Short mmCIF file of C-alpha atoms in Angstrom, two decimals:
data_model
loop_
_atom_site.label_atom_id
_atom_site.label_comp_id
_atom_site.label_asym_id
_atom_site.label_seq_id
_atom_site.Cartn_x
_atom_site.Cartn_y
_atom_site.Cartn_z
CA ARG A 145 126.89 141.54 166.54
CA GLU A 146 127.61 139.17 169.38
CA GLN A 147 127.00 139.26 173.10
CA SER A 148 130.06 139.75 175.25
CA VAL A 149 130.76 136.60 177.28
CA VAL A 150 132.10 136.73 180.84
CA PRO A 151 133.31 133.46 182.40
CA VAL A 152 131.87 132.84 185.86
CA ALA A 153 134.58 132.76 188.54
CA ARG A 154 135.54 129.29 189.83
CA LEU A 155 136.79 129.02 193.41
CA ALA A 156 138.01 125.96 195.32
CA GLY A 157 138.02 125.29 199.05
CA VAL A 158 135.72 128.16 200.03
CA THR A 159 134.62 127.96 203.67
CA ARG A 160 131.22 129.12 204.92
CA GLU A 161 132.86 132.16 206.52
CA GLN A 162 134.71 133.11 203.31
CA PHE A 163 131.53 132.71 201.27
CA LEU A 164 129.46 134.90 203.58
CA ARG A 165 132.18 137.53 203.97
CA ASP A 166 133.75 137.81 200.49
CA ILE A 167 131.40 136.28 197.89
CA TYR A 168 127.80 136.52 199.04
CA PRO A 169 127.65 140.33 199.46
CA ARG A 170 128.84 140.85 195.85
CA ARG A 171 125.64 139.26 194.46
CA ARG A 172 127.45 137.63 191.53
CA PRO A 173 127.28 133.99 190.43
CA VAL A 174 130.28 131.86 191.31
CA VAL A 175 131.20 128.17 190.90
CA LEU A 176 132.37 126.57 194.15
CA LYS A 177 134.62 123.54 193.69
CA GLY A 178 135.68 120.78 196.04
CA MET A 179 132.77 121.13 198.46
CA GLU A 180 131.86 118.21 200.71
CA LEU A 181 128.60 116.88 199.24
CA GLY A 182 128.46 113.37 200.71
CA ALA A 183 128.41 109.96 199.02
CA CYS A 184 126.03 111.04 196.21
CA THR A 185 128.80 112.07 193.79
CA THR A 186 130.15 108.51 193.65
CA LYS A 187 127.08 106.41 194.49
CA TRP A 188 124.48 107.88 192.15
CA THR A 189 124.83 105.63 189.11
CA VAL A 190 121.80 104.91 186.95
CA ASP A 191 121.40 101.45 188.51
CA TYR A 192 121.75 102.73 192.07
CA LEU A 193 119.25 105.55 191.51
CA SER A 194 116.74 103.10 190.01
CA GLN A 195 117.00 100.66 192.92
CA ALA A 196 117.22 103.25 195.72
CA GLU A 197 113.77 104.77 195.26
CA GLY A 198 112.08 101.89 193.45
CA SER A 199 108.92 102.16 191.39
CA LYS A 200 107.10 105.07 193.03
CA GLU A 201 105.38 107.26 190.46
CA VAL A 202 106.90 110.58 189.41
CA LYS A 203 105.47 113.32 187.21
CA ILE A 204 107.91 114.31 184.46
CA HIS A 205 108.24 116.66 181.50
CA VAL A 206 108.57 114.91 178.12
CA SER A 207 109.73 116.94 175.12
CA ALA A 208 110.16 115.91 171.47
CA VAL A 209 112.70 118.72 171.02
CA PRO A 210 115.79 119.54 173.14
CA GLN A 211 114.81 123.17 173.87
CA MET A 212 111.96 123.25 176.34
CA ASP A 213 109.76 126.34 176.20
CA PHE A 214 107.57 127.07 179.21
CA LEU A 215 105.71 129.88 177.42
CA SER A 216 104.49 127.83 174.45
CA LYS A 217 104.44 124.61 176.56
CA ASN A 218 106.18 122.54 173.86
CA PHE A 219 106.27 119.52 176.19
CA VAL A 220 103.79 117.21 177.87
CA TYR A 221 103.51 115.97 181.44
CA ARG A 222 103.54 112.23 181.92
CA THR A 223 103.84 109.85 184.87
CA LEU A 224 106.30 106.95 185.13
CA PRO A 225 107.62 104.71 187.88
CA PHE A 226 110.86 106.33 189.11
CA ASP A 227 113.07 103.37 188.17
CA VAL A 228 111.66 103.26 184.62
CA PHE A 229 112.04 107.03 184.27
CA VAL A 230 115.73 106.98 185.32
CA GLN A 231 116.56 104.24 182.82
CA ARG A 232 114.74 106.09 180.02
CA ALA A 233 116.30 109.47 180.84
CA ALA A 234 119.74 107.86 180.61
CA GLU A 235 119.04 106.44 177.12
CA VAL A 236 119.53 108.37 173.88
CA LYS A 237 117.11 106.28 171.77
CA HIS A 238 114.06 104.73 173.37
CA LYS A 239 112.31 101.45 172.60
CA GLU A 240 109.34 102.68 174.59
CA TYR A 241 108.34 106.34 174.36
CA PHE A 242 105.46 108.84 174.50
CA LEU A 243 106.20 111.21 171.58
CA SER A 244 109.30 110.06 169.67
CA GLU A 245 112.20 107.64 170.03
CA ASP A 246 114.64 110.47 170.80
CA GLU A 247 112.38 112.41 173.20
CA LYS A 248 113.94 114.14 176.22
CA TYR A 249 112.96 113.73 179.85
CA TYR A 250 113.11 116.11 182.78
CA LEU A 251 112.17 115.63 186.40
CA ARG A 252 111.75 118.60 188.71
CA SER A 253 110.63 117.25 192.05
CA VAL A 254 107.59 118.85 193.68
CA GLY A 255 105.89 118.56 197.06
CA GLU A 256 103.11 116.05 197.79
CA ASP A 257 100.63 118.72 196.74
CA ALA A 258 102.50 120.96 194.28
CA ARG A 259 100.13 123.87 194.99
CA LYS A 260 100.76 123.80 198.76
CA ASP A 261 103.95 121.90 199.52
CA ILE A 262 107.55 122.75 198.70
CA ALA A 263 110.00 120.26 197.19
CA ASP A 264 112.19 118.68 199.87
CA ILE A 265 114.46 115.78 198.90
CA ARG A 266 114.24 114.48 202.50
CA LYS A 267 110.48 113.96 202.05
CA GLN A 268 110.15 113.00 198.39
CA PHE A 269 113.37 110.93 198.04
CA PRO A 270 114.36 109.99 201.62
CA VAL A 271 116.74 107.16 200.64
CA LEU A 272 118.73 109.39 198.25
CA ALA A 273 118.64 112.28 200.73
CA GLU A 274 120.81 110.23 203.10
CA ASP A 275 123.63 110.31 200.50
CA VAL A 276 123.65 114.13 200.27
CA GLN A 277 125.41 116.66 202.46
CA ILE A 278 123.89 120.03 201.57
CA PRO A 279 126.33 122.95 202.04
CA GLU A 280 124.60 124.97 204.77
CA TYR A 281 125.99 128.38 203.91
CA PHE A 282 122.82 129.97 205.29
CA GLU A 283 120.87 129.75 208.56
CA LYS A 284 118.60 126.71 209.04
CA GLU A 285 115.46 128.84 209.35
CA GLN A 286 116.22 130.41 205.95
CA PHE A 287 115.91 127.07 204.14
CA PHE A 288 113.07 127.08 201.60
CA SER A 289 113.35 123.99 199.38
CA SER A 290 115.64 121.29 198.00
CA VAL A 291 114.66 120.44 194.43
CA PHE A 292 115.83 117.11 192.99
CA ARG A 293 116.37 117.21 189.20
CA ILE A 294 117.19 114.64 186.53
CA SER A 295 117.71 115.59 182.86
CA SER A 296 118.28 113.74 179.62
CA ALA A 297 121.45 114.58 177.68
CA GLY A 298 120.92 117.60 175.42
CA LEU A 299 117.91 118.98 177.29
CA GLN A 300 117.81 122.79 177.56
CA LEU A 301 115.67 124.70 180.06
CA TRP A 302 114.20 128.12 179.27
CA THR A 303 115.84 131.30 180.61
CA HIS A 304 114.17 132.45 183.83
CA TYR A 305 114.84 134.03 187.20
CA ASP A 306 113.96 132.96 190.74
CA VAL A 307 113.29 135.33 193.64
CA MET A 308 115.44 133.43 196.14
CA ASP A 309 119.16 132.72 196.29
CA ASN A 310 120.12 129.17 195.43
CA PHE A 311 122.88 126.63 195.06
CA LEU A 312 122.73 124.46 191.94
CA ILE A 313 124.57 121.31 193.05
CA GLN A 314 125.67 119.22 190.06
CA VAL A 315 125.86 115.70 191.47
CA THR A 316 126.52 113.70 188.27
CA GLY A 317 126.92 114.65 184.60
CA LYS A 318 127.86 117.97 183.01
CA LYS A 319 125.88 121.16 182.47
CA ARG A 320 126.44 124.46 180.72
CA VAL A 321 124.81 127.42 182.43
CA VAL A 322 124.33 130.81 180.76
CA LEU A 323 123.41 133.66 183.12
CA TYR A 324 122.31 137.28 182.73
CA SER A 325 122.38 140.02 185.34
CA PRO A 326 119.07 141.41 186.68
CA ARG A 327 120.24 144.72 185.23
CA ASP A 328 119.90 143.30 181.70
CA ALA A 329 116.20 142.48 182.13
CA PRO A 330 115.24 145.17 179.51
CA TYR A 331 117.05 143.16 176.80
CA LEU A 332 115.60 139.73 177.61
CA TYR A 333 112.01 140.12 176.35
CA LEU A 334 110.33 138.95 179.52
CA SER A 335 106.99 137.29 179.93
CA GLY A 336 106.58 137.06 183.69
CA THR A 337 109.72 135.44 185.12
CA LYS A 338 110.71 133.90 181.77
CA SER A 339 112.53 135.16 178.65
CA GLU A 340 110.91 134.73 175.24
CA VAL A 341 114.37 134.23 173.69
CA LEU A 342 114.53 130.46 173.61
CA ASP A 343 117.75 129.93 171.68
CA VAL A 344 120.37 131.98 173.51
CA ASP A 345 123.13 130.69 171.19
CA ASN A 346 121.41 131.60 167.91
CA PRO A 347 118.80 134.22 168.78
CA ASP A 348 116.44 135.65 166.19
CA LEU A 349 117.78 139.22 166.23
CA GLU A 350 115.08 140.47 163.87
CA LYS A 351 112.52 139.45 166.45
CA TYR A 352 114.69 140.25 169.51
CA PRO A 353 117.10 143.01 168.40
CA LEU A 354 117.96 144.22 171.93
CA PHE A 355 119.02 140.76 173.12
CA VAL A 356 122.54 141.34 171.81
CA LYS A 357 123.00 144.06 174.45
CA ALA A 358 122.67 141.60 177.33
CA LYS A 359 126.01 140.60 178.82
CA ARG A 360 126.30 136.81 178.90
CA TYR A 361 127.92 135.09 181.87
CA GLN A 362 128.75 131.42 181.33
CA CYS A 363 130.11 128.40 183.17
CA PHE A 364 130.43 124.65 182.75
CA LEU A 365 129.54 122.47 185.73
CA GLU A 366 131.04 119.05 186.33
CA ALA A 367 130.07 116.45 188.90
CA GLY A 368 130.66 117.90 192.37
CA ASP A 369 130.51 121.57 191.31
CA VAL A 370 128.14 123.97 193.08
CA LEU A 371 126.92 127.12 191.31
CA PHE A 372 125.70 130.00 193.48
CA ILE A 373 122.87 131.75 191.59
CA PRO A 374 121.85 134.98 193.35
CA ALA A 375 118.16 135.86 193.34
CA LEU A 376 116.94 137.65 190.18
CA TRP A 377 119.87 136.42 188.03
CA PHE A 378 118.52 134.87 184.84
CA HIS A 379 119.79 131.40 184.01
CA ASN A 380 119.54 129.05 181.04
CA VAL A 381 120.70 125.47 181.63
CA ILE A 382 121.68 122.79 179.11
CA SER A 383 122.51 119.26 180.21
CA GLU A 384 125.50 118.18 178.14
CA GLU A 385 125.14 114.67 179.57
CA PHE A 386 122.48 112.71 181.46
CA GLY A 387 122.76 114.22 184.90
CA VAL A 388 121.40 114.52 188.39
CA ALA A 389 121.33 117.81 190.27
CA LEU A 390 119.91 119.33 193.41
CA ASN A 391 118.86 122.97 193.86
CA VAL A 392 118.75 124.39 197.35
CA PHE A 393 116.79 127.63 197.72
CA TRP A 394 116.87 129.85 200.79
CA LYS A 395 115.13 133.05 201.88
CA HIS A 396 117.53 135.95 202.15
CA LEU A 397 114.78 138.58 202.54
CA PRO A 398 112.57 138.66 205.65
CA ALA A 399 110.14 135.71 205.46
CA GLU A 400 107.09 138.01 205.20
CA SER A 401 108.46 139.52 201.95
CA TYR A 402 107.62 136.37 199.99
CA ASP A 403 104.28 135.31 198.53
CA LYS A 404 102.85 132.73 200.94
CA SER A 405 101.40 130.69 198.06
CA ASP A 406 104.82 130.35 196.37
CA THR A 407 105.99 126.73 196.42
CA TYR A 408 108.54 127.11 193.59
CA GLY A 409 110.49 130.17 194.74
CA ASN A 410 109.62 132.15 191.61
CA LYS A 411 106.66 134.36 192.52
CA ASP A 412 107.61 138.01 192.82
CA PRO A 413 107.80 139.37 196.39
CA THR A 414 104.46 140.71 197.56
CA ALA A 415 105.64 144.36 197.56
CA ALA A 416 106.84 143.99 193.94
CA SER A 417 103.51 142.46 192.87
CA ARG A 418 101.61 145.32 194.54
CA ALA A 419 103.86 147.93 192.88
CA ILE A 420 103.28 146.40 189.44
CA GLN A 421 99.50 146.41 190.00
CA ILE A 422 99.65 150.09 191.01
CA LEU A 423 101.74 150.90 187.93
CA ASP A 424 99.23 149.10 185.70
CA ARG A 425 96.44 151.23 187.21
CA ALA A 426 98.51 154.39 186.66
CA LEU A 427 99.07 153.50 183.00
CA LYS A 428 95.35 152.80 182.60
CA THR A 429 94.65 156.26 184.04
CA LEU A 430 97.02 157.85 181.49
CA GLU A 431 94.84 156.45 178.71
CA GLU A 432 92.29 159.17 179.59
CA LEU A 433 94.69 161.74 178.07
CA PRO A 434 95.39 162.49 174.39
CA GLU A 435 98.47 160.79 172.94
CA GLU A 436 100.74 163.86 173.16
CA TYR A 437 100.03 164.28 176.88
CA ARG A 438 100.17 160.54 177.55
CA ASP A 439 103.65 160.39 176.00
CA PHE A 440 104.86 163.41 177.99
CA TYR A 441 103.65 162.16 181.38
CA ALA A 442 104.77 158.59 180.70
CA ARG A 443 108.32 159.88 180.10
CA ARG A 444 108.14 161.87 183.32
CA MET A 445 107.03 158.72 185.17
CA VAL A 446 110.00 156.78 183.75
CA LEU A 447 112.38 159.51 184.92
CA ARG A 448 110.78 159.45 188.36
CA ILE A 449 111.20 155.68 188.62
CA GLN A 450 114.86 155.92 187.51
CA GLU A 451 115.53 158.72 190.00
CA LYS A 452 113.82 157.05 192.95
CA ALA A 453 114.47 153.33 192.45
CA TYR A 454 117.46 152.65 190.16
CA ARG A 455 120.82 151.74 191.67
CA ASN A 456 123.88 153.70 190.61
CA ASP A 457 126.53 151.34 191.94
CA TYR A 458 126.34 148.41 189.52
CA GLY A 459 129.84 147.20 188.66
#
């Protein structure tokens, strides 16, 4: 039993107008090639990155194993000067390390106060920001965040979804990205916004038997590629080489739909959070009934949800 694999479409020379007219409304991931990204794709060597932003401190994830798991927190947070971090992330074996000589490093930039401020490369890494031309395929007021990322070779991030649309801009290095449609959420064993299935290539099907039903979309990103990840699409990212990337998130729902305390772009919209709380109260109320009745009315509730809220036009 294997998941079916669908290659993500790759398109070159797509203008803003073509993207908004032909691609964006379909709500499918797509790799955009040959976009104008600025000097970053040629300038951002390890030495240049180290010198450009100097020795300011950055908070990083350090993992002794390649597969990072946000649910079990199999990594530690540490702080390093940026130039030291870049040099270490680019190494395979380390002379100096926190956990082991082959530990992996991951930087996901955050705002000055991660609880209140969004990540914005122009504020956190102003020198590097000058090298980047972000494809503005959305209105300026829709901009939410620009997240600067650096990963060691071999590092794999857990499968998760975000509630905003985003461009994953691969500046240097190569990545493999595995994606799953929002429709396949029932097969992904979710805990909040994250999947419990850590190893998407060799899943434990005794523990996660339904996972095989999820349709796997896959692409390989090279330097200069931009992946459009629509909101709610699950993604699992592995850095095949040391690499630098930039995520740009934007709000495609009305601004008031989003949780005001969300600085990462991954808190469920406020209406969704309220609906889930109401459902939890409804299920609690059902517990007042004997099992036979509880089962009967729970099934009726499922049918009601399917009838009222499911889409019928998924391709």
